[in-house]
CSV table of C-alpha atoms in Angstrom, one decimal:
chain,number,residue,atom,x,y,z
V,1,UNK,CA,43.3,105.8,-18.0
V,2,UNK,CA,43.0,102.5,-16.1
V,3,UNK,CA,43.1,99.4,-18.2
V,4,UNK,CA,42.9,95.8,-17.0
V,5,UNK,CA,44.4,93.6,-19.7
V,6,UNK,CA,43.6,89.9,-19.8
V,7,UNK,CA,43.9,89.6,-16.1
V,8,UNK,CA,43.8,86.1,-14.5
V,9,UNK,CA,43.6,86.0,-10.8
V,10,UNK,CA,43.2,83.0,-8.5
V,11,UNK,CA,43.1,82.8,-4.7
V,12,UNK,CA,44.2,79.3,-4.1
V,13,UNK,CA,42.0,77.1,-6.2
V,14,UNK,CA,39.3,79.8,-6.6
V,15,UNK,CA,39.3,81.6,-9.9
V,16,UNK,CA,38.4,85.2,-9.5
V,17,UNK,CA,39.2,86.5,-13.0
V,18,UNK,CA,40.0,84.6,-16.2
V,19,UNK,CA,41.2,86.7,-19.1
V,20,UNK,CA,39.4,89.7,-17.7
V,21,UNK,CA,39.7,93.0,-19.6
V,22,UNK,CA,38.3,96.4,-18.8
V,23,UNK,CA,39.2,100.0,-19.7
V,24,UNK,CA,38.2,103.2,-18.0
V,25,UNK,CA,38.7,106.6,-19.5
V,26,UNK,CA,39.7,109.7,-17.7
V,27,UNK,CA,36.7,111.6,-16.3
V,28,UNK,CA,34.4,108.6,-16.4
V,29,UNK,CA,32.1,107.8,-13.5
V,30,UNK,CA,31.8,104.1,-13.2
V,31,UNK,CA,29.6,102.1,-10.9
V,32,UNK,CA,30.7,98.5,-10.5
V,33,UNK,CA,28.0,96.0,-9.6
V,34,UNK,CA,27.8,92.3,-8.9
V,35,UNK,CA,27.1,89.9,-6.1
V,36,UNK,CA,29.7,89.5,-3.3
V,37,UNK,CA,32.7,87.2,-4.0
V,38,UNK,CA,32.9,88.2,-7.6
V,39,UNK,CA,36.1,90.2,-7.1
V,40,UNK,CA,34.8,93.7,-7.1
V,41,UNK,CA,37.2,94.8,-4.4
V,42,UNK,CA,40.0,92.8,-6.1
V,43,UNK,CA,39.7,95.2,-9.1
V,44,UNK,CA,40.8,98.0,-6.8
V,45,UNK,CA,43.4,95.9,-5.1
V,46,UNK,CA,44.9,95.0,-8.5
V,47,UNK,CA,45.1,98.6,-9.6
V,48,UNK,CA,46.7,99.7,-6.3
V,49,UNK,CA,49.3,96.8,-6.5
V,50,UNK,CA,48.0,95.2,-3.3
V,51,UNK,CA,47.6,91.9,-5.1
V,52,UNK,CA,49.2,90.7,-8.3
V,53,UNK,CA,47.5,88.8,-11.0
V,54,UNK,CA,48.8,85.4,-12.1
V,55,UNK,CA,48.8,86.7,-15.6
V,56,UNK,CA,47.8,89.9,-17.5
V,57,UNK,CA,48.6,93.4,-16.4
V,58,UNK,CA,47.2,96.7,-15.3
V,59,UNK,CA,48.0,100.0,-17.1
V,60,UNK,CA,47.6,103.3,-15.4
V,61,UNK,CA,47.8,106.3,-17.8
V,62,UNK,CA,49.2,103.9,-20.4
V,63,UNK,CA,52.1,102.9,-18.1
V,64,UNK,CA,52.2,99.3,-16.7
V,65,UNK,CA,51.8,99.0,-13.0
V,66,UNK,CA,55.0,97.6,-11.6
V,67,UNK,CA,57.1,97.8,-8.5
V,68,UNK,CA,58.4,101.3,-9.4
V,69,UNK,CA,55.2,102.9,-10.8
V,70,UNK,CA,53.0,101.5,-8.1
V,71,UNK,CA,54.1,104.1,-5.5
V,72,UNK,CA,53.1,106.9,-7.8
V,73,UNK,CA,49.9,105.3,-8.8
V,74,UNK,CA,48.9,104.9,-5.1
V,75,UNK,CA,49.5,108.6,-4.7
V,76,UNK,CA,47.2,109.5,-7.6
V,77,UNK,CA,44.2,107.4,-6.4
V,78,UNK,CA,42.1,108.3,-3.4
V,79,UNK,CA,40.9,105.0,-2.1
V,80,UNK,CA,38.1,104.6,0.4
V,81,UNK,CA,38.2,101.0,1.7
V,82,UNK,CA,35.0,99.1,2.4
V,83,UNK,CA,35.6,98.6,6.1
V,84,UNK,CA,37.3,102.0,6.7
V,85,UNK,CA,40.2,100.4,8.5
V,86,UNK,CA,41.4,103.1,10.8
V,87,UNK,CA,41.8,101.0,13.9
V,88,UNK,CA,41.6,102.8,17.2
V,89,UNK,CA,43.0,106.1,16.1
V,90,UNK,CA,41.4,109.3,17.3
V,91,UNK,CA,40.2,111.0,14.2
V,92,UNK,CA,42.3,114.1,14.6
V,93,UNK,CA,45.4,111.9,15.1
V,94,UNK,CA,44.5,109.9,12.0
V,95,UNK,CA,44.3,113.1,10.0
V,96,UNK,CA,47.7,114.2,11.5
V,97,UNK,CA,49.2,110.8,10.6
V,98,UNK,CA,48.0,111.1,7.0
V,99,UNK,CA,49.1,114.7,6.6
V,100,UNK,CA,52.5,113.8,8.0
V,101,UNK,CA,53.4,111.4,5.2
V,102,UNK,CA,56.2,112.9,3.0
V,103,UNK,CA,54.0,112.8,-0.1
V,104,UNK,CA,51.2,114.7,1.7
V,105,UNK,CA,53.2,117.5,3.3
V,106,UNK,CA,52.2,120.2,0.9
V,107,UNK,CA,48.5,119.4,1.2
V,108,UNK,CA,46.0,121.6,3.0
V,109,UNK,CA,45.0,119.9,6.2
V,110,UNK,CA,44.2,123.2,7.9
V,111,UNK,CA,41.5,123.4,10.6
V,112,UNK,CA,39.5,125.7,8.3
V,113,UNK,CA,39.5,123.2,5.4
V,114,UNK,CA,38.7,120.3,7.7
V,115,UNK,CA,35.9,122.3,9.3
V,116,UNK,CA,34.3,123.0,5.9
V,117,UNK,CA,34.4,119.4,4.9
V,118,UNK,CA,33.0,118.3,8.3
V,119,UNK,CA,30.1,120.6,7.6
V,120,UNK,CA,29.7,119.3,4.1
V,121,UNK,CA,29.6,115.7,5.2
V,122,UNK,CA,27.4,116.6,8.1
V,123,UNK,CA,29.8,115.6,10.8
V,124,UNK,CA,29.9,117.5,14.1
V,125,UNK,CA,33.2,119.2,14.9
V,126,UNK,CA,33.7,117.0,18.0
V,127,UNK,CA,34.1,114.0,15.6
V,128,UNK,CA,37.8,114.9,15.5
V,129,UNK,CA,38.1,114.2,19.2
V,130,UNK,CA,36.5,110.8,19.0
V,131,UNK,CA,38.2,107.5,18.5
V,132,UNK,CA,37.4,105.8,15.2
V,133,UNK,CA,35.9,102.8,17.1
V,134,UNK,CA,33.5,105.1,18.9
V,135,UNK,CA,32.0,106.4,15.6
V,136,UNK,CA,29.1,104.8,13.9
V,137,UNK,CA,29.7,103.1,10.6
V,138,UNK,CA,28.3,106.0,8.7
V,139,UNK,CA,30.4,108.5,10.6
V,140,UNK,CA,33.5,106.5,9.9
V,141,UNK,CA,32.7,106.3,6.2
V,142,UNK,CA,32.2,110.0,6.0
V,143,UNK,CA,35.6,110.6,7.8
V,144,UNK,CA,37.2,108.4,5.2
V,145,UNK,CA,35.5,110.2,2.4
V,146,UNK,CA,36.6,113.5,3.9
V,147,UNK,CA,40.3,112.3,3.9
V,148,UNK,CA,39.9,111.2,0.3
V,149,UNK,CA,38.9,114.7,-0.6
V,150,UNK,CA,41.7,116.3,1.5
V,151,UNK,CA,44.2,114.3,-0.6
V,152,UNK,CA,43.4,116.5,-3.6
V,153,UNK,CA,43.6,113.5,-6.0
V,154,UNK,CA,41.4,113.2,-9.1
V,155,UNK,CA,40.9,109.5,-9.3
V,156,UNK,CA,38.6,107.9,-6.7
V,157,UNK,CA,38.2,104.2,-5.8
V,158,UNK,CA,35.1,104.0,-3.5
V,159,UNK,CA,34.4,100.6,-2.1
V,160,UNK,CA,30.9,100.6,-0.7
V,161,UNK,CA,31.6,104.0,0.6
V,162,UNK,CA,28.0,105.1,1.1
V,163,UNK,CA,26.6,101.8,2.4
V,164,UNK,CA,26.0,103.1,6.0
V,165,UNK,CA,24.8,106.6,5.1
V,166,UNK,CA,21.2,107.7,5.3
V,167,UNK,CA,19.3,108.3,2.0
V,168,UNK,CA,19.9,112.0,1.8
V,169,UNK,CA,23.6,111.7,2.5
V,170,UNK,CA,23.9,108.9,0.0
V,171,UNK,CA,22.5,111.2,-2.6
V,172,UNK,CA,24.6,114.2,-1.5
V,173,UNK,CA,27.8,112.1,-1.6
V,174,UNK,CA,27.0,110.5,-5.0
V,175,UNK,CA,26.2,113.8,-6.5
V,176,UNK,CA,29.4,115.3,-5.1
V,177,UNK,CA,31.6,112.6,-6.6
V,178,UNK,CA,29.9,112.3,-9.9
V,179,UNK,CA,29.5,116.0,-10.4
V,180,UNK,CA,33.1,116.9,-11.2
V,181,UNK,CA,34.0,116.6,-14.9
V,182,UNK,CA,37.8,116.1,-14.2
V,183,UNK,CA,37.4,113.4,-11.6
V,184,UNK,CA,37.6,109.8,-12.5
V,185,UNK,CA,35.4,107.8,-10.1
V,186,UNK,CA,35.0,104.1,-9.7
V,187,UNK,CA,32.4,103.2,-7.2
V,188,UNK,CA,31.5,99.7,-6.0
V,189,UNK,CA,28.0,100.2,-4.7
V,190,UNK,CA,24.6,98.7,-4.6
V,191,UNK,CA,23.0,102.1,-3.8
V,192,UNK,CA,20.7,103.2,-6.6
V,193,UNK,CA,21.5,106.8,-5.9
V,194,UNK,CA,24.8,106.4,-7.8
V,195,UNK,CA,22.8,105.7,-11.0
V,196,UNK,CA,20.9,109.0,-10.8
V,197,UNK,CA,23.5,111.0,-12.8
V,198,UNK,CA,23.1,110.5,-16.5
V,199,UNK,CA,26.8,110.4,-17.0
V,200,UNK,CA,27.3,107.4,-14.9
V,201,UNK,CA,28.2,104.1,-16.6
V,202,UNK,CA,27.5,100.8,-14.9
V,203,UNK,CA,29.7,97.8,-15.2
V,204,UNK,CA,28.2,94.5,-14.3
V,205,UNK,CA,31.0,92.2,-13.1
V,206,UNK,CA,28.8,89.1,-13.2
V,207,UNK,CA,28.1,89.4,-16.9
V,208,UNK,CA,31.4,91.3,-17.4
V,209,UNK,CA,29.7,93.9,-19.6
V,210,UNK,CA,28.5,97.5,-19.5
V,211,UNK,CA,24.9,97.8,-18.5
V,212,UNK,CA,24.4,101.6,-18.8
F,1,UNK,CA,87.5,85.4,49.5
F,2,UNK,CA,86.6,82.2,47.8
F,3,UNK,CA,83.1,81.0,47.1
F,4,UNK,CA,82.3,78.0,49.4
F,5,UNK,CA,82.1,74.9,47.2
F,6,UNK,CA,79.1,72.7,47.4
F,7,UNK,CA,80.1,69.1,47.8
F,8,UNK,CA,78.5,66.4,45.7
F,9,UNK,CA,76.7,64.7,48.7
F,10,UNK,CA,75.5,68.2,49.6
F,11,UNK,CA,74.2,68.8,46.1
F,12,UNK,CA,72.2,65.6,46.4
F,13,UNK,CA,70.4,67.3,49.3
F,14,UNK,CA,69.2,69.9,46.8
F,15,UNK,CA,67.6,67.2,44.7
F,16,UNK,CA,66.0,65.8,47.9
F,17,UNK,CA,64.1,69.1,48.0
F,18,UNK,CA,62.3,67.9,44.9
F,19,UNK,CA,60.6,65.2,47.1
F,20,UNK,CA,58.4,68.0,48.4
F,21,UNK,CA,56.6,68.9,45.1
F,22,UNK,CA,56.4,65.2,44.3
F,23,UNK,CA,54.6,64.5,47.5
F,24,UNK,CA,52.4,67.6,47.1
F,25,UNK,CA,51.6,66.6,43.5
F,26,UNK,CA,50.5,63.2,44.6
F,27,UNK,CA,48.4,64.5,47.4
F,28,UNK,CA,46.6,67.1,45.4
F,29,UNK,CA,46.8,65.4,42.1
F,30,UNK,CA,48.6,68.4,40.5
F,31,UNK,CA,50.0,66.3,37.6
F,32,UNK,CA,53.3,68.1,37.7
F,33,UNK,CA,55.6,65.2,38.6
F,34,UNK,CA,56.4,64.2,35.0
F,35,UNK,CA,57.1,67.6,33.5
F,36,UNK,CA,59.0,68.6,36.7
F,37,UNK,CA,61.3,65.6,36.7
F,38,UNK,CA,61.9,65.7,33.0
F,39,UNK,CA,62.8,69.4,33.1
F,40,UNK,CA,65.1,68.8,36.0
F,41,UNK,CA,66.7,66.0,34.2
F,42,UNK,CA,67.2,68.0,31.1
F,43,UNK,CA,68.6,70.9,33.0
F,44,UNK,CA,71.0,68.7,35.0
F,45,UNK,CA,72.4,67.1,31.9
F,46,UNK,CA,72.8,70.4,30.0
F,47,UNK,CA,74.4,72.1,33.0
F,48,UNK,CA,76.7,69.1,33.6
F,49,UNK,CA,77.9,69.2,30.0
F,50,UNK,CA,78.2,72.9,29.9
F,51,UNK,CA,80.1,72.8,33.2
F,52,UNK,CA,82.7,70.4,31.8
F,53,UNK,CA,82.8,72.4,28.6
F,54,UNK,CA,83.2,75.8,30.3
F,55,UNK,CA,85.9,74.3,32.5
F,56,UNK,CA,88.0,73.5,29.5
F,57,UNK,CA,87.1,76.7,27.7
F,58,UNK,CA,88.2,78.7,30.7
F,59,UNK,CA,91.3,76.6,31.1
F,60,UNK,CA,92.5,77.0,27.4
F,61,UNK,CA,91.1,80.5,27.2
F,62,UNK,CA,91.8,80.6,23.5
F,63,UNK,CA,90.5,83.7,21.7
F,64,UNK,CA,89.3,81.7,18.6
F,65,UNK,CA,87.6,79.0,20.6
F,66,UNK,CA,85.9,81.6,22.8
F,67,UNK,CA,84.7,83.5,19.9
F,68,UNK,CA,83.5,80.3,18.2
F,69,UNK,CA,81.5,79.4,21.3
F,70,UNK,CA,80.0,82.8,21.4
F,71,UNK,CA,78.9,82.4,17.8
F,72,UNK,CA,77.2,79.1,18.7
F,73,UNK,CA,75.4,80.8,21.5
F,74,UNK,CA,74.2,83.5,19.1
F,75,UNK,CA,73.1,80.7,16.7
F,76,UNK,CA,71.0,79.1,19.4
F,77,UNK,CA,69.5,82.4,20.3
F,78,UNK,CA,68.6,83.1,16.7
F,79,UNK,CA,66.9,79.7,16.3
F,80,UNK,CA,64.9,80.3,19.5
F,81,UNK,CA,63.9,83.7,18.3
F,82,UNK,CA,62.7,82.4,14.9
F,83,UNK,CA,61.0,79.5,16.5
F,84,UNK,CA,59.0,81.9,18.7
F,85,UNK,CA,57.7,83.7,15.6
F,86,UNK,CA,55.4,82.7,12.8
F,87,UNK,CA,58.2,82.9,10.2
F,88,UNK,CA,59.9,80.2,8.2
F,89,UNK,CA,63.5,79.8,9.6
F,90,UNK,CA,65.1,79.3,6.2
F,91,UNK,CA,63.9,82.6,4.9
F,92,UNK,CA,64.9,84.9,7.7
F,93,UNK,CA,67.8,83.1,9.3
F,94,UNK,CA,70.6,85.2,7.8
F,95,UNK,CA,69.2,88.7,8.6
F,96,UNK,CA,68.3,87.7,12.1
F,97,UNK,CA,71.8,86.2,12.7
F,98,UNK,CA,73.5,89.3,11.3
F,99,UNK,CA,71.4,91.5,13.5
F,100,UNK,CA,72.0,89.5,16.7
F,101,UNK,CA,75.7,89.0,16.0
F,102,UNK,CA,76.3,92.6,15.2
F,103,UNK,CA,74.5,93.8,18.3
F,104,UNK,CA,76.0,91.3,20.7
F,105,UNK,CA,79.6,91.6,19.5
F,106,UNK,CA,79.6,95.4,19.4
F,107,UNK,CA,78.1,95.8,22.8
F,108,UNK,CA,80.4,93.1,24.3
F,109,UNK,CA,83.5,94.6,22.9
F,110,UNK,CA,82.4,98.1,24.0
F,111,UNK,CA,82.0,96.8,27.6
F,112,UNK,CA,85.2,94.8,27.7
F,113,UNK,CA,87.3,97.4,26.0
F,114,UNK,CA,86.0,100.7,27.4
F,115,UNK,CA,84.1,99.9,30.6
F,116,UNK,CA,85.8,96.8,32.2
F,117,UNK,CA,89.1,97.6,30.4
F,118,UNK,CA,90.4,94.1,30.4
F,119,UNK,CA,93.6,93.5,28.4
F,120,UNK,CA,92.2,90.5,26.5
F,121,UNK,CA,88.8,91.3,25.2
F,122,UNK,CA,88.4,87.7,24.2
F,123,UNK,CA,88.8,86.5,27.8
F,124,UNK,CA,86.4,83.7,28.3
F,125,UNK,CA,85.2,84.8,31.7
F,126,UNK,CA,84.0,88.1,30.3
F,127,UNK,CA,83.2,87.4,26.7
F,128,UNK,CA,81.2,84.2,27.2
F,129,UNK,CA,79.6,85.0,30.6
F,130,UNK,CA,78.6,88.6,29.6
F,131,UNK,CA,77.6,87.4,26.1
F,132,UNK,CA,75.4,84.8,27.6
F,133,UNK,CA,73.7,87.3,29.9
F,134,UNK,CA,73.1,89.7,27.1
F,135,UNK,CA,71.7,87.1,24.7
F,136,UNK,CA,69.7,85.4,27.3
F,137,UNK,CA,68.1,88.5,28.6
F,138,UNK,CA,67.4,90.3,25.3
F,139,UNK,CA,66.1,87.1,23.7
F,140,UNK,CA,62.6,87.3,25.1
F,141,UNK,CA,62.4,90.9,24.1
F,142,UNK,CA,63.6,90.1,20.6
F,143,UNK,CA,61.1,87.3,20.2
F,144,UNK,CA,58.2,89.6,21.3
F,145,UNK,CA,59.4,92.4,19.1
F,146,UNK,CA,59.9,90.5,15.9
F,147,UNK,CA,56.8,88.5,16.3
F,148,UNK,CA,54.6,91.5,17.2
F,149,UNK,CA,55.8,93.4,14.2
F,150,UNK,CA,54.9,90.9,11.5
F,151,UNK,CA,51.9,89.5,13.3
F,152,UNK,CA,50.3,92.9,13.7
F,153,UNK,CA,50.9,94.0,10.2
F,154,UNK,CA,49.4,90.6,9.1
F,155,UNK,CA,46.4,91.0,11.3
F,156,UNK,CA,46.0,94.6,10.2
F,157,UNK,CA,46.6,94.0,6.5
F,158,UNK,CA,43.6,96.1,5.4
F,159,UNK,CA,44.6,99.0,7.5
F,160,UNK,CA,48.3,98.7,6.4
F,161,UNK,CA,47.3,98.7,2.7
F,162,UNK,CA,44.8,101.5,3.3
F,163,UNK,CA,47.7,103.6,4.7
F,164,UNK,CA,49.8,102.8,1.7
F,165,UNK,CA,47.0,104.0,-0.5
F,166,UNK,CA,46.9,107.3,1.5
F,167,UNK,CA,50.4,108.1,0.3
F,168,UNK,CA,52.7,106.5,2.9
F,169,UNK,CA,56.0,105.0,1.9
F,170,UNK,CA,56.7,101.5,3.1
F,171,UNK,CA,58.6,102.7,6.1
F,172,UNK,CA,56.0,105.3,6.9
F,173,UNK,CA,53.3,102.7,6.9
F,174,UNK,CA,55.4,100.3,9.0
F,175,UNK,CA,56.4,103.0,11.6
F,176,UNK,CA,53.4,102.5,14.0
F,177,UNK,CA,54.1,98.8,14.0
F,178,UNK,CA,57.8,99.3,14.7
F,179,UNK,CA,56.9,101.6,17.6
F,180,UNK,CA,54.5,99.0,19.1
F,181,UNK,CA,57.0,96.2,18.7
F,182,UNK,CA,59.9,98.0,20.3
F,183,UNK,CA,57.7,99.2,23.2
F,184,UNK,CA,56.5,95.6,23.9
F,185,UNK,CA,60.0,94.2,23.5
F,186,UNK,CA,61.4,96.6,26.1
F,187,UNK,CA,58.5,96.3,28.5
F,188,UNK,CA,59.8,93.3,30.6
F,189,UNK,CA,63.3,94.8,30.9
F,190,UNK,CA,62.1,98.2,31.8
F,191,UNK,CA,59.7,96.7,34.4
F,192,UNK,CA,62.5,94.7,36.0
F,193,UNK,CA,64.8,97.7,36.0
F,194,UNK,CA,62.2,99.7,37.9
F,195,UNK,CA,62.0,97.1,40.7
F,196,UNK,CA,65.5,95.7,40.7
F,197,UNK,CA,67.3,95.4,44.0
F,198,UNK,CA,64.1,95.9,46.0
F,199,UNK,CA,62.0,92.9,44.8
F,200,UNK,CA,64.8,90.8,43.5
F,201,UNK,CA,68.5,90.5,43.6
F,202,UNK,CA,69.3,89.8,40.0
F,203,UNK,CA,71.4,86.8,38.9
F,204,UNK,CA,74.3,88.9,37.9
F,205,UNK,CA,74.6,90.5,41.4
F,206,UNK,CA,74.0,87.2,43.1
F,207,UNK,CA,76.8,85.6,41.0
F,208,UNK,CA,79.3,88.4,41.6
F,209,UNK,CA,78.6,88.6,45.4
F,210,UNK,CA,78.9,84.8,45.8
F,211,UNK,CA,82.0,85.0,43.7
F,212,UNK,CA,83.6,87.0,46.5
F,213,UNK,CA,83.2,90.6,45.3
F,214,UNK,CA,81.8,93.4,47.5
F,215,UNK,CA,78.2,94.6,46.9
F,216,UNK,CA,79.6,97.8,45.4
F,217,UNK,CA,81.4,96.0,42.7
F,218,UNK,CA,78.3,93.8,42.2
F,219,UNK,CA,76.1,96.8,41.8
F,220,UNK,CA,78.4,98.4,39.2
F,221,UNK,CA,78.3,95.2,37.2
F,222,UNK,CA,74.6,95.0,37.5
F,223,UNK,CA,74.1,98.6,36.3
F,224,UNK,CA,76.4,97.8,33.4
F,225,UNK,CA,74.6,94.7,32.4
F,226,UNK,CA,71.1,96.1,32.7
F,227,UNK,CA,71.9,99.1,30.5
F,228,UNK,CA,73.6,96.8,28.1
F,229,UNK,CA,70.5,94.5,28.0
F,230,UNK,CA,68.2,97.4,27.2
F,231,UNK,CA,70.4,98.9,24.6
F,232,UNK,CA,71.0,95.5,22.9
F,233,UNK,CA,67.3,94.6,23.0
F,234,UNK,CA,66.3,97.9,21.4
F,235,UNK,CA,69.1,97.8,18.9
F,236,UNK,CA,68.6,94.2,17.8
F,237,UNK,CA,64.8,94.4,17.5
F,238,UNK,CA,65.1,97.4,15.3
F,239,UNK,CA,68.0,96.0,13.3
F,240,UNK,CA,66.2,92.6,12.9
F,241,UNK,CA,63.0,94.3,11.6
F,242,UNK,CA,64.9,96.5,9.2
F,243,UNK,CA,67.1,93.6,7.9
F,244,UNK,CA,64.2,91.1,7.6
F,245,UNK,CA,62.0,93.7,5.9
F,246,UNK,CA,63.9,93.3,2.6
F,247,UNK,CA,63.0,89.6,2.6
F,248,UNK,CA,59.5,89.7,4.1
F,249,UNK,CA,58.0,92.5,2.0
F,250,UNK,CA,57.6,92.6,-1.7
F,251,UNK,CA,58.8,95.5,-3.8
F,252,UNK,CA,55.2,96.6,-3.9
F,253,UNK,CA,55.4,97.1,-0.1
F,254,UNK,CA,53.1,94.2,0.7
F,255,UNK,CA,53.9,91.3,3.0
F,256,UNK,CA,55.1,88.2,1.3
F,257,UNK,CA,52.9,85.2,2.1
F,258,UNK,CA,55.6,82.6,1.6
F,259,UNK,CA,57.8,83.7,4.5
F,260,UNK,CA,55.2,82.7,7.1
F,261,UNK,CA,54.4,79.3,8.4
F,262,UNK,CA,50.8,78.4,7.2
């Protein structure tokens, strides 16, 4: 469902990808590994149209990503960004902002649903009243994961989304995201818990080949 | 009642006042002599030229000439605004000019036509003087507003992109930045409105009173110009952001790198 076709990407003089190709099928759970600076996050940025390759293209559901399709594609992918860039928003205000976007109006952001997810991600209810910058890294990650679930999308781009969680939570989150047959999940992570599920495939970006 | 003229020998007494900061600077080694004198020199030459120029402009009072001079004033304001931002002038000149011109002209004509009700809306005394006050006073707000908008999206690139991924349209993602920019742009004007008359007698009032009008008239003019400044600042900041957005963002909703200096 997501195909990178002969992508070449440079930042200035630095070559990130040269003739890079990768295909991911619907329902696959893929862990992407590799040392930093290899362009793991760039894979997500390319598929979300945040950066454009110098050559090659990205297909999403067999359709090329372009200036028209990109807006729909972004609304099909739930992205959890590495730094959880929420700024100084109070968490409740952040949720309100996201649910206020035209594309999200019909989604269920009710107190009840949010409460259930807070419980699941082991966040206390008063998290909602806190500012994002007052939360710990792990709490912020869970808040972002919570939003990604609220969006009711079935493709997930998780960029180091469990790095600041404790071991049990890492496992719980990884099991949660890899357990749904209809979800397509791409996870950039060094956490071994992601490899526990037998259905998970591992792509090594350094060797540019599948490892598992 | 005529304003008392200042004779040339008397004016030189004003310049004599400058001896004071020069002496102080010497005594305390303040190092302000050079910048002070060069600024005074620049100002004097500029005002001298503009004095001669305005004298003829007022004398001819030709609609086309007045309008042309107003356009030049707008051009200068546009260049100052762009220079105060981190953007490349060539890329955003047109939309900024369009926004400033549209705002200034429409507010000026509204004031001249409906409020002051002068027969000749192109009358130099109103068109150019009021235009100058509008442009001069909304300029700082405009610079702050435009610069804040692009600078903060650039600084917040990750957050901005994350918001796009959460389903926002480009205008939804830009909205918090527009709010912040407009708030900051209006801040100085709103602050000076709140203290006006108590802390400071603003330039417009001083001018009108010295020009021989009663304080009542001066106050009415001051009210008019302050409201016009707030409205034109808000309007031109918004309009400039909207009009430059087409150039500064890609169709993918991301900021273009090539419109910024460095």
